[in-house]
Tab-separated table of N, CA, C and O in Angstrom:
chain	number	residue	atom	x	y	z
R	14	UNK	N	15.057	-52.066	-188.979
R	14	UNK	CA	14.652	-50.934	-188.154
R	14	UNK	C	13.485	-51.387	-187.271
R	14	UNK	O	12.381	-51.626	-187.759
R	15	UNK	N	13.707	-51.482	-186.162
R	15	UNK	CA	12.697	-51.437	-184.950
R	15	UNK	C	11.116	-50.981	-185.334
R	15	UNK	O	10.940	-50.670	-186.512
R	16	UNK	N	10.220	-50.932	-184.633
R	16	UNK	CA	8.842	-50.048	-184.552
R	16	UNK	C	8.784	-49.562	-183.728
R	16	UNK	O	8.822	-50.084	-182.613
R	17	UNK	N	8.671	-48.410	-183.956
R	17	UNK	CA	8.409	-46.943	-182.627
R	17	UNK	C	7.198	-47.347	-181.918
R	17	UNK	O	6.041	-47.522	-182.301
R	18	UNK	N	8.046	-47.496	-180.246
R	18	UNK	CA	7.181	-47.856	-179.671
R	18	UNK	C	5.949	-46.717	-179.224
R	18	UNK	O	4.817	-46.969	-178.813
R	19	UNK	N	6.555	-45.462	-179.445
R	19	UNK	CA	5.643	-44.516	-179.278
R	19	UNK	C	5.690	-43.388	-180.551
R	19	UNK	O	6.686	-43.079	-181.204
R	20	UNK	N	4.117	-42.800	-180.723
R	20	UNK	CA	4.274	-42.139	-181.810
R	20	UNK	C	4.122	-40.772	-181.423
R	20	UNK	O	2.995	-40.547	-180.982
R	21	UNK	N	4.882	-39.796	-181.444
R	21	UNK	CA	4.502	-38.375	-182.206
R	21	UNK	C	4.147	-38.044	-183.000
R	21	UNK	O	4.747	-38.466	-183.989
R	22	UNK	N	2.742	-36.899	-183.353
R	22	UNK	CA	2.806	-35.868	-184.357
R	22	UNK	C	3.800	-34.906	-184.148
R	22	UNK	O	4.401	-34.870	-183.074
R	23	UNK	N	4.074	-34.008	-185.186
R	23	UNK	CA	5.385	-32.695	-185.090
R	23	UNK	C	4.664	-31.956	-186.460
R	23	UNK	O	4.416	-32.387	-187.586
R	24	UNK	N	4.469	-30.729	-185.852
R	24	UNK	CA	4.543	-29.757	-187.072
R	24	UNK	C	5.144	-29.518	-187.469
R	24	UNK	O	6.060	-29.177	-186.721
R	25	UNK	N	5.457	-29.371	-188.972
R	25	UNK	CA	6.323	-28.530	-189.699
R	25	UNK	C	5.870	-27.086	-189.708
R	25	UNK	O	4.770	-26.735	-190.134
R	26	UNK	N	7.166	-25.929	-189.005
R	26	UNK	CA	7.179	-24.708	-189.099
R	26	UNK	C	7.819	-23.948	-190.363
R	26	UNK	O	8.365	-24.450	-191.346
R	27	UNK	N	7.619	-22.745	-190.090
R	27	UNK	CA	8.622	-22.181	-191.241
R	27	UNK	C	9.580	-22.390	-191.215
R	27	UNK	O	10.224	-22.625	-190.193
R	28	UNK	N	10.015	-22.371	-192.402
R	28	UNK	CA	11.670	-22.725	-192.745
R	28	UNK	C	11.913	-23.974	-192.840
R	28	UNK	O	13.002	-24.352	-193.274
R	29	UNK	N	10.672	-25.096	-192.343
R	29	UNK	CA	10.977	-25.990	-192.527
R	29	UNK	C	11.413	-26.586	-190.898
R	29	UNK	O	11.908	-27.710	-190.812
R	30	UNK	N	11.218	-25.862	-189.818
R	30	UNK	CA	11.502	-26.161	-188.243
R	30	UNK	C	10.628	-26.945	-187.618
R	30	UNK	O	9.417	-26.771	-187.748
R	31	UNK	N	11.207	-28.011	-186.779
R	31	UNK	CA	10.215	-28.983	-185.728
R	31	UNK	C	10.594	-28.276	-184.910
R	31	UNK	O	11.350	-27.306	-184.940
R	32	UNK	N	9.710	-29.080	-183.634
R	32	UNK	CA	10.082	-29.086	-182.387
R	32	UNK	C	9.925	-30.371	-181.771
R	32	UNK	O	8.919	-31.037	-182.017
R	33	UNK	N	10.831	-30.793	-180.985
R	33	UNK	CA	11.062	-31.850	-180.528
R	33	UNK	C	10.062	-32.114	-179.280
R	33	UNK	O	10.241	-31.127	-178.568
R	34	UNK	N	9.127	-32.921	-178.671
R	34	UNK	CA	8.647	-33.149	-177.709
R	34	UNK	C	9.572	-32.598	-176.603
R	34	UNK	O	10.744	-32.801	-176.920
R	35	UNK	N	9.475	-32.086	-175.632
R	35	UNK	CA	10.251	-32.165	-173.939
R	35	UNK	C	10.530	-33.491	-173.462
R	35	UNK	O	11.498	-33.765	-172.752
R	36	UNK	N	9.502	-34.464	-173.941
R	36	UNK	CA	9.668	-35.977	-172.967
R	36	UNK	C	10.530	-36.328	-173.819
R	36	UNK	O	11.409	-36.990	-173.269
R	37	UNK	N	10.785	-36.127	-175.486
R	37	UNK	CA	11.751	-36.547	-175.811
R	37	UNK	C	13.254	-36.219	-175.658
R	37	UNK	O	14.195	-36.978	-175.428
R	38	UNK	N	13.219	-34.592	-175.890
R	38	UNK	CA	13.963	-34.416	-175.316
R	38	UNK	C	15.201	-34.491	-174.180
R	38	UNK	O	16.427	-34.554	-174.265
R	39	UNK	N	14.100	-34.448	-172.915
R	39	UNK	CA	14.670	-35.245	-171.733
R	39	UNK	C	15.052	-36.769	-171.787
R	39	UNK	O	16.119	-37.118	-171.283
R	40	UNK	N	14.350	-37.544	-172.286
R	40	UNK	CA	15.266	-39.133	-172.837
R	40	UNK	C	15.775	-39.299	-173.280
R	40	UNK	O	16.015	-40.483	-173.515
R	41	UNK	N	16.559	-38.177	-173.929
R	41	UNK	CA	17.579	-38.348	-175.387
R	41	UNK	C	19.248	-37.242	-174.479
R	41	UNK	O	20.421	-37.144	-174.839
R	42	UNK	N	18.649	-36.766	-173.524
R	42	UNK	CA	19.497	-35.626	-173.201
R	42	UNK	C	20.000	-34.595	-174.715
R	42	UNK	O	21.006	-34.221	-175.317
R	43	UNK	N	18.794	-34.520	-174.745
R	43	UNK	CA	18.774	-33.019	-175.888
R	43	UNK	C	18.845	-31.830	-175.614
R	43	UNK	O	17.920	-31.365	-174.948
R	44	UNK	N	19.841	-31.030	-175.988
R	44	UNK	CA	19.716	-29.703	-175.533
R	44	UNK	C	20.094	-28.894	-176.575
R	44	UNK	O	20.873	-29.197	-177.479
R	45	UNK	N	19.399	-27.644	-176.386
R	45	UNK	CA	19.069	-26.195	-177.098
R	45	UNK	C	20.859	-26.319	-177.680
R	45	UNK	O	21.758	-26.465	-176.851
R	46	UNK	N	21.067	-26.257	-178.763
R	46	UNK	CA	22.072	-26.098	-179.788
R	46	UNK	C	22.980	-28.038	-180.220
R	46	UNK	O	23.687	-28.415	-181.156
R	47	UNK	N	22.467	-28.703	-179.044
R	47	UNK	CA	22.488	-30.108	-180.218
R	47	UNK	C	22.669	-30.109	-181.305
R	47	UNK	O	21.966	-29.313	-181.929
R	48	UNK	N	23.894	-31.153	-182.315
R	48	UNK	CA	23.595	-31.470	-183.434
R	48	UNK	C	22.941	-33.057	-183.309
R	48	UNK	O	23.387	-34.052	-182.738
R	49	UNK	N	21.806	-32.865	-184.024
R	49	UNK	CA	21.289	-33.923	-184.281
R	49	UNK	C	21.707	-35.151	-185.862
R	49	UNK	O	22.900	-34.846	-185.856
R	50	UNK	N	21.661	-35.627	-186.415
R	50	UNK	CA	21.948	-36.291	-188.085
R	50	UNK	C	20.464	-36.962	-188.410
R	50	UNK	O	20.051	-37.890	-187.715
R	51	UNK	N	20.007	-36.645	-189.065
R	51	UNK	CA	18.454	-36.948	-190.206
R	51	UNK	C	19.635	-38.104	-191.053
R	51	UNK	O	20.739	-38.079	-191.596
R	52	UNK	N	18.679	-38.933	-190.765
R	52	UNK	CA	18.809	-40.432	-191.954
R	52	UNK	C	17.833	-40.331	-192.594
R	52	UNK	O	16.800	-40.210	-191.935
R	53	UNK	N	17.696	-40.332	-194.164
R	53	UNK	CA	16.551	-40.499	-195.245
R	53	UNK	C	16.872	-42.208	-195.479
R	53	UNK	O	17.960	-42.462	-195.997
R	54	UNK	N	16.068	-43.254	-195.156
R	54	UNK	CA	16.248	-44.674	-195.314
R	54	UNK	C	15.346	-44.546	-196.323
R	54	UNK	O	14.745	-43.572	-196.775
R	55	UNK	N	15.369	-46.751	-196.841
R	55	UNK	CA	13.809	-47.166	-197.550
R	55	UNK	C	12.744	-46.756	-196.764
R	55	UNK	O	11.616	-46.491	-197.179
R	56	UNK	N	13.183	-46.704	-195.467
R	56	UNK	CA	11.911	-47.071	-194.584
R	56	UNK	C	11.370	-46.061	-194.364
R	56	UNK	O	10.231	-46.118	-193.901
R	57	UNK	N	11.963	-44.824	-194.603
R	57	UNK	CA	11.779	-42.715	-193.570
R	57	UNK	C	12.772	-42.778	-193.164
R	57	UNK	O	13.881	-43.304	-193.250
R	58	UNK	N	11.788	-41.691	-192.351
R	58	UNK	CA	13.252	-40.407	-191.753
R	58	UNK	C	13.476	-41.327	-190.277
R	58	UNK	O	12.722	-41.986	-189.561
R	59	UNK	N	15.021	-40.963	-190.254
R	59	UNK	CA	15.303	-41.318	-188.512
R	59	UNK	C	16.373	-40.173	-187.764
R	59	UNK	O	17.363	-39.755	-188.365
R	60	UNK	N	16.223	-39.988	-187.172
R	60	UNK	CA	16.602	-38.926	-186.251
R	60	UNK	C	17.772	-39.763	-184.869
R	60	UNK	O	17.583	-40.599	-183.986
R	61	UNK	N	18.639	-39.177	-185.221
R	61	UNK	CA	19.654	-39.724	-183.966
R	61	UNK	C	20.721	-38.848	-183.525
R	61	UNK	O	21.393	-38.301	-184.400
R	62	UNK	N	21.013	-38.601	-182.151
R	62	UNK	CA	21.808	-37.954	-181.294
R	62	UNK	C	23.187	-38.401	-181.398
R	62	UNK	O	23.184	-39.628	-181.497
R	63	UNK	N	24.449	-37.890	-181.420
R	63	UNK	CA	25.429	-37.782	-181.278
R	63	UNK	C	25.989	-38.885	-180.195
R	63	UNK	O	26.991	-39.502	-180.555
R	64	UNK	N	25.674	-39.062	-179.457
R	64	UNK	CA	25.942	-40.238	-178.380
R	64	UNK	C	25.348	-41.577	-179.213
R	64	UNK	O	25.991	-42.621	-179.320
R	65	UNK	N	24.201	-41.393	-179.703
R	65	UNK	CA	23.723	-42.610	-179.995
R	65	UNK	C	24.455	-42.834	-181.457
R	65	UNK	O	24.311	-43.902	-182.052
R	66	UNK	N	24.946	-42.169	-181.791
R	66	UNK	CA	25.797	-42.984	-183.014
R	66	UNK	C	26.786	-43.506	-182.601
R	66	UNK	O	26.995	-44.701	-182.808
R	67	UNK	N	27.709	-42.660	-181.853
R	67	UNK	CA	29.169	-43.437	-181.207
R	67	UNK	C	28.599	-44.552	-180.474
R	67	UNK	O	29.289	-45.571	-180.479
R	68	UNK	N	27.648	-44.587	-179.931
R	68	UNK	CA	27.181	-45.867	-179.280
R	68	UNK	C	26.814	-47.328	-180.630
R	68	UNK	O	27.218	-48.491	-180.611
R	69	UNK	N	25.905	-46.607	-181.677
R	69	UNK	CA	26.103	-47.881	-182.619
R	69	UNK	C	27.295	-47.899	-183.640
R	69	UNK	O	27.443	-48.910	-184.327
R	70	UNK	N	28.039	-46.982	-183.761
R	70	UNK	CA	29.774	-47.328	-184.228
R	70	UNK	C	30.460	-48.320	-183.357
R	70	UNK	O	31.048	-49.333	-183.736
R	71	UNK	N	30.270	-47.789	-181.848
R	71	UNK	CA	31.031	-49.158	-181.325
R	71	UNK	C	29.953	-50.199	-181.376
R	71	UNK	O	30.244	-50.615	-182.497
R	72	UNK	N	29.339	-50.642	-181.162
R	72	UNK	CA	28.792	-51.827	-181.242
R	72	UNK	C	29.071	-52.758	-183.026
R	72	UNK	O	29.236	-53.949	-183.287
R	73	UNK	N	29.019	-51.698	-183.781
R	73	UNK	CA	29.059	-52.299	-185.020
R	73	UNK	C	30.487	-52.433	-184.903
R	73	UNK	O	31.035	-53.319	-185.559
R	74	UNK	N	31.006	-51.858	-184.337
R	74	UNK	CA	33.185	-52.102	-184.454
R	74	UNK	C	33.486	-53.167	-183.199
R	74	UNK	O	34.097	-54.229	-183.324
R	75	UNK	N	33.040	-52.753	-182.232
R	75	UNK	CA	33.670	-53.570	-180.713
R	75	UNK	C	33.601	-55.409	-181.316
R	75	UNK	O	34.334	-56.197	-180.719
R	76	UNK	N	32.941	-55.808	-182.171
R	76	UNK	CA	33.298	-57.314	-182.170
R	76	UNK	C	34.730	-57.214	-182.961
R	76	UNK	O	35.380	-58.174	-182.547
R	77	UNK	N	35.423	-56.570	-183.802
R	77	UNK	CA	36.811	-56.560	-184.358
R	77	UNK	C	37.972	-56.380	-183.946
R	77	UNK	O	39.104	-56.672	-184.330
R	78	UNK	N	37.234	-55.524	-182.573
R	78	UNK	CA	38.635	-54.998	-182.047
R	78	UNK	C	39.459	-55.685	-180.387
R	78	UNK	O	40.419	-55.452	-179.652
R	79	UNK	N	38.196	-56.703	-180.525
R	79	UNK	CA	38.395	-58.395	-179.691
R	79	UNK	C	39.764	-58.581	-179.867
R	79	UNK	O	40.228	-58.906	-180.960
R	80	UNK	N	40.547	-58.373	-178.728
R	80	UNK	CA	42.014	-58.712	-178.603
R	80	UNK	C	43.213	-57.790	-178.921
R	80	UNK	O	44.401	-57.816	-178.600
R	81	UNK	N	42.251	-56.748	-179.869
R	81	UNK	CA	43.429	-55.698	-180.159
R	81	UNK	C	43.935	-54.991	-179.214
R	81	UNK	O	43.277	-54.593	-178.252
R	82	UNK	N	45.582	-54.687	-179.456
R	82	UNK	CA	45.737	-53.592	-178.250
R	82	UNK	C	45.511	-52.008	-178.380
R	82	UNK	O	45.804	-51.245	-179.300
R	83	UNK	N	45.035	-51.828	-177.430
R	83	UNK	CA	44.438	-50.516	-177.716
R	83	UNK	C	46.319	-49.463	-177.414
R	83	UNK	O	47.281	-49.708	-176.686
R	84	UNK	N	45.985	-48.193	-178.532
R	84	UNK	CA	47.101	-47.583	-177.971
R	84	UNK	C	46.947	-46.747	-176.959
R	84	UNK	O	47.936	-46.481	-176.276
R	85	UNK	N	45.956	-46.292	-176.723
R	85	UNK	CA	46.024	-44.994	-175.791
R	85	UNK	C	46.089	-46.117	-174.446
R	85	UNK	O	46.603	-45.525	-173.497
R	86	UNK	N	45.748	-47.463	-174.101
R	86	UNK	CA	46.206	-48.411	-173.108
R	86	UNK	C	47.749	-48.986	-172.949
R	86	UNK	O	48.438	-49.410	-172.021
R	87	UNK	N	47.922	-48.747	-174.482
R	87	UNK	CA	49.663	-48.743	-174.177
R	87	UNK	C	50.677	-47.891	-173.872
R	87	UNK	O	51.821	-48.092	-173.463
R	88	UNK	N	49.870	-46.587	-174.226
R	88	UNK	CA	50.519	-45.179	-173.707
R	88	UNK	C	50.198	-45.344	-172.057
R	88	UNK	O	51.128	-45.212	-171.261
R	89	UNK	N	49.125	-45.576	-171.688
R	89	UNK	CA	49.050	-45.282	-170.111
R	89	UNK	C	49.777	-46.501	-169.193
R	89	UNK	O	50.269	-46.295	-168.084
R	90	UNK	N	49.754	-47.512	-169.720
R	90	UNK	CA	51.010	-48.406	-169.443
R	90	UNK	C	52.080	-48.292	-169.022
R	90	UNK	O	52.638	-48.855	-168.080
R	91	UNK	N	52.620	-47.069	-170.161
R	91	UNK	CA	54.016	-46.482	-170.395
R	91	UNK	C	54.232	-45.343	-169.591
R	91	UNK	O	55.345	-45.174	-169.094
R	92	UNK	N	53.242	-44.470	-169.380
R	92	UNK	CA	53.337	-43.652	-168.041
R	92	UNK	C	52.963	-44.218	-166.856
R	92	UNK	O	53.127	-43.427	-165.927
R	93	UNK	N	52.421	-45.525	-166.443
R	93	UNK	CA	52.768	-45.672	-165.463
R	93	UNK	C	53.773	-46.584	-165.257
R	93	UNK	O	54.040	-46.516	-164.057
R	94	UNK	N	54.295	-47.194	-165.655
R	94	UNK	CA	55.829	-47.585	-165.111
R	94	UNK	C	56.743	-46.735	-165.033
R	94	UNK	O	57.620	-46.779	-164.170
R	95	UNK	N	56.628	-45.579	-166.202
R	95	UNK	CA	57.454	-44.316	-165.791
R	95	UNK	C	57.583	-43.575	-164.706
R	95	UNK	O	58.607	-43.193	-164.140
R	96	UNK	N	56.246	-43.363	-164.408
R	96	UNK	CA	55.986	-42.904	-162.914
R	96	UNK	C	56.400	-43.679	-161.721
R	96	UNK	O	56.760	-43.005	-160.755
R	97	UNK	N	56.414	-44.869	-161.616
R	97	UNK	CA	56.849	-45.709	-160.485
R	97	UNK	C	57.916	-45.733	-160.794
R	97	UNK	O	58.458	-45.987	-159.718
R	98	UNK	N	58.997	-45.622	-161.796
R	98	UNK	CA	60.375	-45.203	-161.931
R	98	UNK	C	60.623	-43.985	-161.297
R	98	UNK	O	61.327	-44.077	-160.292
R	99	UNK	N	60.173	-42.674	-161.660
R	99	UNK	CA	60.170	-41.639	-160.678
R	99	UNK	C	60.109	-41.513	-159.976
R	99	UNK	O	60.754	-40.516	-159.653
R	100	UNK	N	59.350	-42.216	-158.778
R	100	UNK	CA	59.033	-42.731	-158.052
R	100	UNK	C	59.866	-43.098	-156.921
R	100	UNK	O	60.125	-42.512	-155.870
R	101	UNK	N	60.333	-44.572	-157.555
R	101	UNK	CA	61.758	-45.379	-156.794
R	101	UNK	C	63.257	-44.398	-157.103
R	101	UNK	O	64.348	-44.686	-156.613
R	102	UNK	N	63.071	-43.510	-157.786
R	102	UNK	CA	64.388	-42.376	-158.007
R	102	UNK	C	63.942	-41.514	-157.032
R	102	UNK	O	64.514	-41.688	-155.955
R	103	UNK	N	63.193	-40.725	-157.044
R	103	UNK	CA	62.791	-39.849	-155.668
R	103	UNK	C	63.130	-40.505	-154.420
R	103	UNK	O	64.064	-40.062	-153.752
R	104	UNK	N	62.352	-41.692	-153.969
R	104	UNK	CA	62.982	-42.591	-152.511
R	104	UNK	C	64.016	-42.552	-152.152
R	104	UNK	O	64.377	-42.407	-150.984
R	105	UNK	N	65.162	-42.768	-153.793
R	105	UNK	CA	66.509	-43.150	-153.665
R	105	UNK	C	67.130	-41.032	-153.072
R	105	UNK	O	67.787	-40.636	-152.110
R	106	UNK	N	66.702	-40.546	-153.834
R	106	UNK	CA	67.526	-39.393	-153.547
R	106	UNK	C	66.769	-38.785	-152.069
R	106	UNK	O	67.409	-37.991	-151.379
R	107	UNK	N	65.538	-39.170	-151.701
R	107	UNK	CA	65.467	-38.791	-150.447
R	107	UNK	C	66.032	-39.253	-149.150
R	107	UNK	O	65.987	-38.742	-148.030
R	108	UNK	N	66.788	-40.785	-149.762
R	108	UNK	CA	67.353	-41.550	-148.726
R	108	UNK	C	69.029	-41.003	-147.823
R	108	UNK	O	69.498	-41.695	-146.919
């Protein structure tokens, strides 16, 4: 785990409620009904956004999937040669 290059204090409110800085906010693209995910590590608490996990899922996955074929690239493959079949059939019946 990194060292925070910058530190916040945060109160704890009732119920147990923060509030997030605005500057953080705005660098994180946080907004009013966000789910956020709390990690309890060895180290503390870490706090991470929804983007930033799919961002370190792929990074922790993208070296495996080196060469694989993707399907939703083989589906769009498959509609487009379909389409340029439709295509050269339309020409033909407009001819």
């Amino acid at each position: 785990m990194s060292i925070p290059s910058t530190q916040y204090k945060i109160e704890v409110g009732k119920f147990g409620r923060v509030t997030l800085p605005s500057k953080l906010r705005k660098a994180h693209d946080i907004k009013e009904g966000d789910l956020l995910t709390l990690y309890e590590t060895d180290a503390g608490l870490r706090l991470q956004t929804s983007q930033e996990q799919l961002e370190e899922i792929h990074s922790l996955v993208s070296p495996y999937l080196q060469g694989v074929d993707s399907p939703v690239e083989d589906f769009l493959a498959f509609r487009r040669k379909e389409a340029e079949a439709e295509a050269e059939e339309i020409k033909r019946w407009e001819q």
